[in-house]
PDB file of C-alpha atoms in Angstrom:
ATOM      1  CA  MET C   1      -0.168 -24.088 -21.987  1.00 52.00           C
ATOM      2  CA  SER C   2       2.798 -22.341 -20.387  1.00 57.00           C
ATOM      3  CA  GLU C   3       5.737 -24.506 -19.357  1.00 77.00           C
ATOM      4  CA  ASP C   4       6.444 -24.831 -15.646  1.00 84.00           C
ATOM      5  CA  PRO C   5       9.766 -23.010 -15.096  1.00 83.00           C
ATOM      6  CA  ARG C   6      10.775 -25.688 -12.614  1.00 88.00           C
ATOM      7  CA  SER C   7      11.050 -28.201 -15.456  1.00 88.00           C
ATOM      8  CA  GLU C   8      14.489 -26.716 -16.142  1.00 89.00           C
ATOM      9  CA  LEU C   9      15.614 -28.621 -13.062  1.00 89.00           C
ATOM     10  CA  TYR C  10      15.296 -31.877 -15.010  1.00 88.00           C
ATOM     11  CA  ALA C  11      18.301 -30.922 -17.114  1.00 89.00           C
ATOM     12  CA  GLU C  12      20.323 -30.072 -14.022  1.00 90.00           C
ATOM     13  CA  LEU C  13      19.397 -33.275 -12.188  1.00 88.00           C
ATOM     14  CA  ALA C  14      20.187 -35.460 -15.213  1.00 88.00           C
ATOM     15  CA  ALA C  15      23.733 -34.105 -15.288  1.00 93.00           C
ATOM     16  CA  VAL C  16      24.672 -35.225 -11.780  1.00 94.00           C
ATOM     17  CA  GLY C  17      24.510 -38.303  -9.581  1.00 94.00           C
ATOM     18  CA  PRO C  18      24.556 -42.055 -10.237  1.00 95.00           C
ATOM     19  CA  TYR C  19      22.950 -43.305 -13.438  1.00 95.00           C
ATOM     20  CA  GLY C  20      24.261 -46.819 -13.864  1.00 95.00           C
ATOM     21  CA  THR C  21      22.226 -49.875 -14.777  1.00 94.00           C
ATOM     22  CA  HIS C  22      22.812 -51.889 -11.612  1.00 93.00           C
ATOM     23  CA  PRO C  23      19.561 -52.524  -9.699  1.00 96.00           C
ATOM     24  CA  GLY C  24      20.766 -51.280  -6.349  1.00 97.00           C
ATOM     25  CA  HIS C  25      17.311 -51.229  -4.808  1.00 98.00           C
ATOM     26  CA  ALA C  26      13.883 -52.764  -5.337  1.00 98.00           C
ATOM     27  CA  LEU C  27      10.246 -52.301  -4.500  1.00 97.00           C
ATOM     28  CA  ILE C  28       8.619 -55.648  -3.728  1.00 97.00           C
ATOM     29  CA  THR C  29       4.911 -55.544  -2.942  1.00 97.00           C
ATOM     30  CA  MET C  30       2.526 -58.458  -2.379  1.00 97.00           C
ATOM     31  CA  VAL C  31      -1.140 -57.472  -2.280  1.00 98.00           C
ATOM     32  CA  GLU C  32      -4.485 -59.179  -1.708  1.00 98.00           C
ATOM     33  CA  PRO C  33      -7.537 -57.640  -3.422  1.00 98.00           C
ATOM     34  CA  HIS C  34     -10.617 -57.903  -1.251  1.00 98.00           C
ATOM     35  CA  PRO C  35     -13.129 -60.624  -2.221  1.00 97.00           C
ATOM     36  CA  GLY C  36     -15.345 -59.430  -5.047  1.00 97.00           C
ATOM     37  CA  HIS C  37     -12.855 -56.772  -6.153  1.00 98.00           C
ATOM     38  CA  GLU C  38     -10.406 -58.977  -8.062  1.00 98.00           C
ATOM     39  CA  TYR C  39     -11.260 -57.773 -11.578  1.00 98.00           C
ATOM     40  CA  ALA C  40     -11.542 -54.105 -10.654  1.00 98.00           C
ATOM     41  CA  TYR C  41      -8.267 -54.224  -8.748  1.00 98.00           C
ATOM     42  CA  ASN C  42      -6.459 -55.910 -11.611  1.00 98.00           C
ATOM     43  CA  ARG C  43      -7.665 -53.368 -14.154  1.00 98.00           C
ATOM     44  CA  TRP C  44      -6.808 -50.410 -11.886  1.00 98.00           C
ATOM     45  CA  TYR C  45      -3.314 -51.720 -11.213  1.00 98.00           C
ATOM     46  CA  GLU C  46      -2.518 -52.639 -14.817  1.00 97.00           C
ATOM     47  CA  ASP C  47      -4.155 -49.678 -16.529  1.00 98.00           C
ATOM     48  CA  ASP C  48      -3.186 -46.964 -14.070  1.00 98.00           C
ATOM     49  CA  HIS C  49      -1.104 -47.699 -11.001  1.00 98.00           C
ATOM     50  CA  TYR C  50       1.632 -49.826 -12.590  1.00 98.00           C
ATOM     51  CA  TYR C  51       2.526 -46.796 -14.673  1.00 98.00           C
ATOM     52  CA  ALA C  52       1.466 -43.707 -12.697  1.00 97.00           C
ATOM     53  CA  GLY C  53       2.421 -45.214  -9.334  1.00 96.00           C
ATOM     54  CA  ALA C  54       5.692 -46.822 -10.408  1.00 97.00           C
ATOM     55  CA  MET C  55       7.077 -47.006 -13.944  1.00 98.00           C
ATOM     56  CA  ALA C  56       6.637 -43.295 -14.763  1.00 97.00           C
ATOM     57  CA  MET C  57       8.700 -42.310 -11.725  1.00 96.00           C
ATOM     58  CA  PRO C  58      12.386 -41.376 -11.861  1.00 95.00           C
ATOM     59  CA  TRP C  59      14.963 -44.118 -11.405  1.00 96.00           C
ATOM     60  CA  ILE C  60      12.642 -47.118 -11.705  1.00 97.00           C
ATOM     61  CA  GLN C  61      14.339 -48.999 -14.522  1.00 96.00           C
ATOM     62  CA  ALA C  62      12.226 -52.163 -14.811  1.00 98.00           C
ATOM     63  CA  GLY C  63       9.061 -53.715 -13.436  1.00 98.00           C
ATOM     64  CA  ARG C  64       6.986 -56.872 -13.645  1.00 98.00           C
ATOM     65  CA  ARG C  65       3.776 -58.219 -12.155  1.00 98.00           C
ATOM     66  CA  TRP C  66       3.241 -61.778 -10.979  1.00 98.00           C
ATOM     67  CA  VAL C  67       0.173 -63.732  -9.865  1.00 98.00           C
ATOM     68  CA  ALA C  68      -0.494 -66.747  -7.648  1.00 98.00           C
ATOM     69  CA  THR C  69      -3.545 -68.724  -8.714  1.00 98.00           C
ATOM     70  CA  ARG C  70      -5.209 -70.833  -6.045  1.00 98.00           C
ATOM     71  CA  ASP C  71      -3.193 -73.951  -6.847  1.00 98.00           C
ATOM     72  CA  LEU C  72       0.024 -71.955  -6.493  1.00 98.00           C
ATOM     73  CA  GLN C  73      -1.150 -70.419  -3.225  1.00 98.00           C
ATOM     74  CA  LEU C  74      -1.670 -73.900  -1.810  1.00 98.00           C
ATOM     75  CA  LEU C  75       2.003 -74.751  -2.392  1.00 98.00           C
ATOM     76  CA  ARG C  76       3.160 -72.046   0.014  1.00 98.00           C
ATOM     77  CA  TYR C  77       4.806 -72.713   3.354  1.00 98.00           C
ATOM     78  CA  PRO C  78       5.273 -72.571   6.297  1.00 97.00           C
ATOM     79  CA  GLU C  79       1.629 -72.703   7.272  1.00 96.00           C
ATOM     80  CA  LYS C  80       2.276 -70.366  10.218  1.00 95.00           C
ATOM     81  CA  SER C  81       3.944 -67.465   8.457  1.00 95.00           C
ATOM     82  CA  ALA C  82       4.917 -64.150  10.004  1.00 93.00           C
ATOM     83  CA  ILE C  83       4.430 -62.588   6.561  1.00 95.00           C
ATOM     84  CA  ALA C  84       1.013 -63.783   5.399  1.00 95.00           C
ATOM     85  CA  GLN C  85      -1.944 -64.740   7.603  1.00 94.00           C
ATOM     86  CA  PRO C  86      -3.240 -67.030   6.237  1.00 97.00           C
ATOM     87  CA  VAL C  87      -0.224 -68.105   4.249  1.00 98.00           C
ATOM     88  CA  THR C  88      -2.318 -67.997   1.040  1.00 98.00           C
ATOM     89  CA  ALA C  89      -2.915 -64.222   1.375  1.00 98.00           C
ATOM     90  CA  GLY C  90      -1.340 -62.006  -1.262  1.00 98.00           C
ATOM     91  CA  CYS C  91      -2.183 -63.292  -4.741  1.00 98.00           C
ATOM     92  CA  TYR C  92      -0.477 -60.462  -6.675  1.00 98.00           C
ATOM     93  CA  LEU C  93       3.209 -59.587  -6.521  1.00 98.00           C
ATOM     94  CA  SER C  94       4.830 -56.576  -8.182  1.00 98.00           C
ATOM     95  CA  THR C  95       8.605 -56.193  -8.462  1.00 98.00           C
ATOM     96  CA  TYR C  96      10.551 -53.111  -9.541  1.00 98.00           C
ATOM     97  CA  TRP C  97      14.264 -52.361  -9.900  1.00 98.00           C
ATOM     98  CA  ILE C  98      15.555 -48.953  -8.784  1.00 98.00           C
ATOM     99  CA  THR C  99      18.891 -47.538  -9.922  1.00 98.00           C
ATOM    100  CA  ALA C 100      21.736 -47.907  -7.421  1.00 97.00           C
ATOM    101  CA  GLY C 101      22.373 -44.724  -5.479  1.00 96.00           C
ATOM    102  CA  ARG C 102      18.988 -43.180  -6.304  1.00 96.00           C
ATOM    103  CA  TYR C 103      16.911 -44.511  -3.433  1.00 95.00           C
ATOM    104  CA  ASP C 104      16.429 -41.171  -1.650  1.00 94.00           C
ATOM    105  CA  ASP C 105      15.605 -39.338  -4.889  1.00 94.00           C
ATOM    106  CA  HIS C 106      13.031 -41.948  -5.827  1.00 95.00           C
ATOM    107  CA  MET C 107      11.450 -41.996  -2.371  1.00 94.00           C
ATOM    108  CA  ARG C 108      10.854 -38.245  -2.418  1.00 93.00           C
ATOM    109  CA  TRP C 109       9.052 -38.573  -5.728  1.00 95.00           C
ATOM    110  CA  THR C 110       7.030 -41.682  -4.900  1.00 94.00           C
ATOM    111  CA  VAL C 111       5.690 -40.290  -1.622  1.00 92.00           C
ATOM    112  CA  ALA C 112       4.616 -37.084  -3.357  1.00 94.00           C
ATOM    113  CA  VAL C 113       3.040 -38.873  -6.324  1.00 96.00           C
ATOM    114  CA  ASN C 114       1.101 -41.324  -4.178  1.00 92.00           C
ATOM    115  CA  LYS C 115      -0.259 -38.497  -2.061  1.00 92.00           C
ATOM    116  CA  ARG C 116      -1.428 -36.838  -5.273  1.00 96.00           C
ATOM    117  CA  LEU C 117      -2.959 -40.055  -6.613  1.00 96.00           C
ATOM    118  CA  ASN C 118      -4.819 -40.575  -3.348  1.00 94.00           C
ATOM    119  CA  ARG C 119      -6.102 -36.990  -3.371  1.00 96.00           C
ATOM    120  CA  ASP C 120      -7.287 -37.435  -6.953  1.00 97.00           C
ATOM    121  CA  ALA C 121      -9.141 -40.687  -6.109  1.00 97.00           C
ATOM    122  CA  ARG C 122      -6.744 -42.790  -8.178  1.00 97.00           C
ATOM    123  CA  VAL C 123      -5.884 -45.264  -5.405  1.00 96.00           C
ATOM    124  CA  TYR C 124      -7.834 -48.500  -5.100  1.00 96.00           C
ATOM    125  CA  HIS C 125      -8.531 -49.059  -1.410  1.00 95.00           C
ATOM    126  CA  ASP C 126     -10.257 -52.457  -1.529  1.00 97.00           C
ATOM    127  CA  ARG C 127      -6.975 -54.317  -1.110  1.00 96.00           C
ATOM    128  CA  THR C 128      -4.585 -55.330   1.669  1.00 95.00           C
ATOM    129  CA  HIS C 129      -0.818 -54.888   1.574  1.00 94.00           C
ATOM    130  CA  VAL C 130       0.466 -58.239   2.822  1.00 96.00           C
ATOM    131  CA  LEU C 131       4.137 -57.436   2.217  1.00 95.00           C
ATOM    132  CA  THR C 132       5.268 -54.088   0.823  1.00 93.00           C
ATOM    133  CA  ALA C 133       8.839 -52.892   1.228  1.00 94.00           C
ATOM    134  CA  PHE C 134      11.550 -50.995  -0.543  1.00 95.00           C
ATOM    135  CA  GLN C 135      14.725 -53.030  -0.419  1.00 96.00           C
ATOM    136  CA  ASN C 136      18.501 -52.736  -0.801  1.00 97.00           C
ATOM    137  CA  HIS C 137      20.254 -55.199  -3.094  1.00 98.00           C
ATOM    138  CA  GLU C 138      22.608 -57.461  -1.160  1.00 98.00           C
ATOM    139  CA  ALA C 139      23.654 -60.180  -3.622  1.00 98.00           C
ATOM    140  CA  THR C 140      22.833 -62.013  -6.829  1.00 98.00           C
ATOM    141  CA  VAL C 141      23.786 -65.654  -7.307  1.00 98.00           C
ATOM    142  CA  TYR C 142      23.770 -67.188 -10.803  1.00 97.00           C
ATOM    143  CA  ARG C 143      23.313 -70.809 -11.775  1.00 97.00           C
ATOM    144  CA  ASP C 144      25.401 -70.593 -14.954  1.00 95.00           C
ATOM    145  CA  GLY C 145      28.058 -68.083 -14.021  1.00 90.00           C
ATOM    146  CA  ALA C 146      28.700 -65.544 -16.751  1.00 81.00           C
ATOM    147  CA  ALA C 147      26.255 -67.209 -19.163  1.00 86.00           C
ATOM    148  CA  GLY C 148      22.669 -66.017 -19.337  1.00 83.00           C
ATOM    149  CA  PRO C 149      20.816 -62.841 -18.395  1.00 92.00           C
ATOM    150  CA  ARG C 150      22.094 -60.661 -15.541  1.00 95.00           C
ATOM    151  CA  ASP C 151      19.993 -59.436 -12.651  1.00 97.00           C
ATOM    152  CA  VAL C 152      19.470 -56.147 -14.488  1.00 97.00           C
ATOM    153  CA  HIS C 153      17.576 -58.123 -17.155  1.00 97.00           C
ATOM    154  CA  ALA C 154      15.547 -60.278 -14.769  1.00 98.00           C
ATOM    155  CA  LEU C 155      12.297 -58.285 -14.913  1.00 98.00           C
ATOM    156  CA  ASP C 156      12.406 -58.035 -18.719  1.00 97.00           C
ATOM    157  CA  HIS C 157      13.605 -61.554 -19.556  1.00 97.00           C
ATOM    158  CA  PRO C 158      10.672 -63.937 -20.223  1.00 97.00           C
ATOM    159  CA  TYR C 159      11.002 -66.022 -17.080  1.00 98.00           C
ATOM    160  CA  THR C 160       8.019 -68.333 -16.623  1.00 98.00           C
ATOM    161  CA  GLY C 161       7.949 -68.287 -12.844  1.00 98.00           C
ATOM    162  CA  LEU C 162       9.216 -66.670  -9.696  1.00 98.00           C
ATOM    163  CA  VAL C 163       9.532 -67.851  -6.108  1.00 98.00           C
ATOM    164  CA  LEU C 164       9.436 -65.301  -3.295  1.00 98.00           C
ATOM    165  CA  GLN C 165      11.304 -66.463  -0.210  1.00 98.00           C
ATOM    166  CA  VAL C 166      11.543 -64.481   3.024  1.00 98.00           C
ATOM    167  CA  VAL C 167      14.225 -65.507   5.510  1.00 98.00           C
ATOM    168  CA  GLU C 168      14.558 -64.162   9.043  1.00 96.00           C
ATOM    169  CA  ALA C 169      17.743 -64.153  11.089  1.00 96.00           C
ATOM    170  CA  ASP C 170      17.309 -64.874  14.783  1.00 91.00           C
ATOM    171  CA  THR C 171      19.071 -61.623  15.732  1.00 94.00           C
ATOM    172  CA  PRO C 172      20.315 -58.541  13.838  1.00 95.00           C
ATOM    173  CA  GLU C 173      23.880 -59.731  14.407  1.00 96.00           C
ATOM    174  CA  GLN C 174      23.135 -63.005  12.622  1.00 96.00           C
ATOM    175  CA  ARG C 175      21.862 -61.464   9.392  1.00 97.00           C
ATOM    176  CA  ALA C 176      25.351 -60.886   7.941  1.00 97.00           C
ATOM    177  CA  PRO C 177      26.434 -64.521   8.585  1.00 98.00           C
ATOM    178  CA  LEU C 178      23.070 -65.694   7.188  1.00 98.00           C
ATOM    179  CA  LEU C 179      23.618 -63.655   4.027  1.00 98.00           C
ATOM    180  CA  GLN C 180      27.151 -65.007   3.690  1.00 98.00           C
ATOM    181  CA  TRP C 181      25.910 -68.596   4.068  1.00 98.00           C
ATOM    182  CA  LEU C 182      23.172 -68.053   1.499  1.00 98.00           C
ATOM    183  CA  ARG C 183      25.479 -66.382  -1.005  1.00 98.00           C
ATOM    184  CA  THR C 184      28.473 -68.703  -0.804  1.00 97.00           C
ATOM    185  CA  ARG C 185      27.079 -72.091   0.224  1.00 97.00           C
ATOM    186  CA  HIS C 186      23.331 -72.611   0.136  1.00 97.00           C
ATOM    187  CA  LEU C 187      22.241 -70.814  -3.036  1.00 98.00           C
ATOM    188  CA  PRO C 188      25.029 -72.106  -5.326  1.00 97.00           C
ATOM    189  CA  LYS C 189      24.204 -75.654  -4.217  1.00 96.00           C
ATOM    190  CA  ARG C 190      20.445 -75.195  -4.695  1.00 96.00           C
ATOM    191  CA  LEU C 191      20.814 -73.501  -8.073  1.00 97.00           C
ATOM    192  CA  ALA C 192      23.003 -76.197  -9.571  1.00 96.00           C
ATOM    193  CA  GLY C 193      20.873 -78.209 -11.988  1.00 94.00           C
ATOM    194  CA  SER C 194      17.699 -76.383 -10.977  1.00 96.00           C
ATOM    195  CA  PRO C 195      15.178 -74.512 -13.169  1.00 97.00           C
ATOM    196  CA  ALA C 196      16.136 -71.239 -11.474  1.00 98.00           C
ATOM    197  CA  ALA C 197      18.658 -69.184 -13.444  1.00 98.00           C
ATOM    198  CA  LEU C 198      19.411 -66.714 -10.673  1.00 98.00           C
ATOM    199  CA  VAL C 199      18.459 -65.561  -7.196  1.00 98.00           C
ATOM    200  CA  THR C 200      18.516 -61.947  -6.053  1.00 98.00           C
ATOM    201  CA  VAL C 201      18.809 -61.183  -2.341  1.00 98.00           C
ATOM    202  CA  PHE C 202      17.539 -57.955  -0.777  1.00 98.00           C
ATOM    203  CA  SER C 203      17.226 -56.468   2.714  1.00 97.00           C
ATOM    204  CA  PRO C 204      14.183 -54.307   3.551  1.00 96.00           C
ATOM    205  CA  THR C 205      14.359 -50.639   4.465  1.00 95.00           C
ATOM    206  CA  PRO C 206      11.893 -48.739   6.666  1.00 88.00           C
ATOM    207  CA  LEU C 207       9.178 -46.794   4.895  1.00 79.00           C
ATOM    208  CA  PRO C 208       9.238 -43.015   5.401  1.00 71.00           C
ATOM    209  CA  GLY C 209       7.138 -41.513   8.150  1.00 68.00           C
ATOM    210  CA  ASP C 210       5.017 -39.659   5.611  1.00 60.00           C
ATOM    211  CA  ARG C 211       4.049 -42.848   3.732  1.00 54.00           C
ATOM    212  CA  MET C 212       0.411 -43.511   2.879  1.00 59.00           C
ATOM    213  CA  THR C 213      -1.471 -44.713   5.955  1.00 60.00           C
ATOM    214  CA  TYR C 214      -2.846 -47.841   4.242  1.00 59.00           C
ATOM    215  CA  VAL C 215       0.690 -49.266   3.929  1.00 64.00           C
ATOM    216  CA  LYS C 216       1.991 -50.638   7.232  1.00 66.00           C
ATOM    217  CA  GLN C 217       5.525 -49.990   8.417  1.00 70.00           C
ATOM    218  CA  VAL C 218       8.056 -52.623   7.357  1.00 79.00           C
ATOM    219  CA  GLU C 219       8.881 -55.308   9.901  1.00 80.00           C
ATOM    220  CA  GLY C 220      12.197 -57.124  10.245  1.00 82.00           C
ATOM    221  CA  VAL C 221      14.320 -54.259   8.905  1.00 90.00           C
ATOM    222  CA  GLU C 222      17.376 -55.489  10.825  1.00 94.00           C
ATOM    223  CA  THR C 223      16.814 -59.248  10.555  1.00 96.00           C
ATOM    224  CA  ARG C 224      15.014 -60.050   7.287  1.00 97.00           C
ATOM    225  CA  LEU C 225      16.258 -61.028   3.818  1.00 98.00           C
ATOM    226  CA  THR C 226      14.027 -61.257   0.740  1.00 98.00           C
ATOM    227  CA  LEU C 227      14.967 -63.672  -2.051  1.00 98.00           C
ATOM    228  CA  LEU C 228      13.574 -63.743  -5.586  1.00 98.00           C
ATOM    229  CA  TRP C 229      14.178 -66.964  -7.547  1.00 98.00           C
ATOM    230  CA  PHE C 230      13.718 -66.470 -11.305  1.00 98.00           C
ATOM    231  CA  LEU C 231      12.532 -69.673 -12.987  1.00 98.00           C
ATOM    232  CA  GLN C 232      12.733 -70.968 -16.542  1.00 98.00           C
ATOM    233  CA  THR C 233       9.961 -73.490 -15.785  1.00 97.00           C
ATOM    234  CA  ASP C 234       6.443 -73.139 -14.432  1.00 98.00           C
ATOM    235  CA  PRO C 235       6.832 -73.573 -10.644  1.00 98.00           C
ATOM    236  CA  ARG C 236       4.102 -76.218 -10.588  1.00 97.00           C
ATOM    237  CA  GLU C 237       6.275 -78.421 -12.787  1.00 97.00           C
ATOM    238  CA  CYS C 238       9.373 -78.214 -10.607  1.00 96.00           C
ATOM    239  CA  TRP C 239       8.176 -77.518  -7.080  1.00 97.00           C
ATOM    240  CA  ASP C 240       9.236 -80.902  -5.757  1.00 95.00           C
ATOM    241  CA  PRO C 241      12.129 -81.389  -5.171  1.00 93.00           C
ATOM    242  CA  HIS C 242      13.647 -77.997  -6.031  1.00 95.00           C
ATOM    243  CA  PHE C 243      11.565 -75.728  -3.785  1.00 97.00           C
ATOM    244  CA  THR C 244      10.325 -77.991  -1.032  1.00 95.00           C
ATOM    245  CA  ALA C 245      12.186 -78.090   2.286  1.00 93.00           C
ATOM    246  CA  LEU C 246      13.923 -74.741   1.838  1.00 96.00           C
ATOM    247  CA  ASP C 247      12.860 -74.046   5.412  1.00 96.00           C
ATOM    248  CA  VAL C 248      14.620 -77.174   6.652  1.00 96.00           C
ATOM    249  CA  ALA C 249      17.928 -76.142   5.087  1.00 94.00           C
ATOM    250  CA  VAL C 250      17.826 -72.681   6.667  1.00 96.00           C
ATOM    251  CA  THR C 251      16.850 -74.015  10.088  1.00 96.00           C
ATOM    252  CA  GLU C 252      19.662 -76.553   9.972  1.00 96.00           C
ATOM    253  CA  SER C 253      22.158 -73.751   9.306  1.00 95.00           C
ATOM    254  CA  GLY C 254      21.432 -72.412  12.779  1.00 95.00           C
ATOM    255  CA  LEU C 255      21.363 -68.870  11.388  1.00 96.00           C
ATOM    256  CA  GLY C 256      17.657 -68.212  10.925  1.00 96.00           C
ATOM    257  CA  ARG C 257      14.302 -69.448   9.715  1.00 97.00           C
ATOM    258  CA  VAL C 258      12.085 -69.244   6.645  1.00 98.00           C
ATOM    259  CA  GLU C 259       8.891 -67.222   7.039  1.00 97.00           C
ATOM    260  CA  LEU C 260       7.533 -67.610   3.511  1.00 98.00           C
ATOM    261  CA  VAL C 261       8.132 -69.569   0.315  1.00 98.00           C
ATOM    262  CA  ALA C 262       5.594 -68.551  -2.344  1.00 98.00           C
ATOM    263  CA  PRO C 263       5.502 -69.359  -6.085  1.00 98.00           C
ATOM    264  CA  PHE C 264       4.139 -67.033  -8.788  1.00 98.00           C
ATOM    265  CA  ILE C 265       3.753 -66.909 -12.554  1.00 98.00           C
ATOM    266  CA  PRO C 266       3.850 -63.733 -14.677  1.00 98.00           C
ATOM    267  CA  THR C 267       0.640 -61.896 -15.422  1.00 98.00           C
ATOM    268  CA  VAL C 268      -0.393 -61.296 -19.033  1.00 98.00           C
ATOM    269  CA  PRO C 269      -0.390 -57.491 -19.335  1.00 97.00           C
ATOM    270  CA  GLY C 270      -3.557 -55.908 -20.650  1.00 96.00           C
ATOM    271  CA  THR C 271      -5.733 -58.926 -19.839  1.00 98.00           C
ATOM    272  CA  ASP C 272      -7.645 -60.428 -16.928  1.00 98.00           C
ATOM    273  CA  THR C 273      -5.984 -63.799 -17.413  1.00 98.00           C
ATOM    274  CA  TYR C 274      -5.917 -65.800 -14.149  1.00 98.00           C
ATOM    275  CA  VAL C 275      -8.281 -63.442 -12.270  1.00 98.00           C
ATOM    276  CA  ASP C 276     -10.957 -66.152 -12.251  1.00 98.00           C
ATOM    277  CA  ARG C 277      -8.492 -68.617 -10.700  1.00 98.00           C
ATOM    278  CA  LEU C 278      -7.526 -66.710  -7.562  1.00 98.00           C
ATOM    279  CA  ARG C 279     -10.096 -68.238  -5.166  1.00 96.00           C
TER     280      ARG C 279
END
């Protein structure tokens, strides 16, 4: 097989541009397989899409899949969520870190690859994207200061749970004060003595116009913040009091509202563990 002469560009591209370890961006995608397609979806995502549609792409430096069994879904709130209708929708969550400064480069590749995968019938269509957005990193708050894993390690460290929280500012002008309040006041207080080692905060970016048609355009680009709480305890064992009433605290700040608080546990790669507990 003759080598594609364009592969020489890899050497040129590797010699320029940012290549640090800081996760400057993320892909966060919460998906609901259609009823009756849970096993097939799980196998397609784990065996094919997790790699071909994400990890094999340039500048994705880490990834992890999470699952919400039915008992975890029933812990979610608020009941009337702008993110998930019903609030239990979206039983699989995938999270990926993207190298800081490489967002545009990655987006060019991911759009092209997903068009190719779709053309080659390697996209599983019996699913609904409940929340899918590329995101910019805004802040990371640590429970233990300099001790413990950094945010760059969060998707590789063996955390036993994750809580996805989506917060909405009332206006675009209020998002910066909301972020400041979260970063300096609310999150340090909530993390102290909790089972969460760190919280990462992201803001969503609009998807490109040439995205795949089955992924809806991102809402709340100017007002929304997405928080990922990384837990050292199963969320079912610590939900109350650590993760109840997060919506009350945000509302009382006068800066915004909570649209989703949803717990997950990590999947077991290469298996169908938990698939029979989704409904």
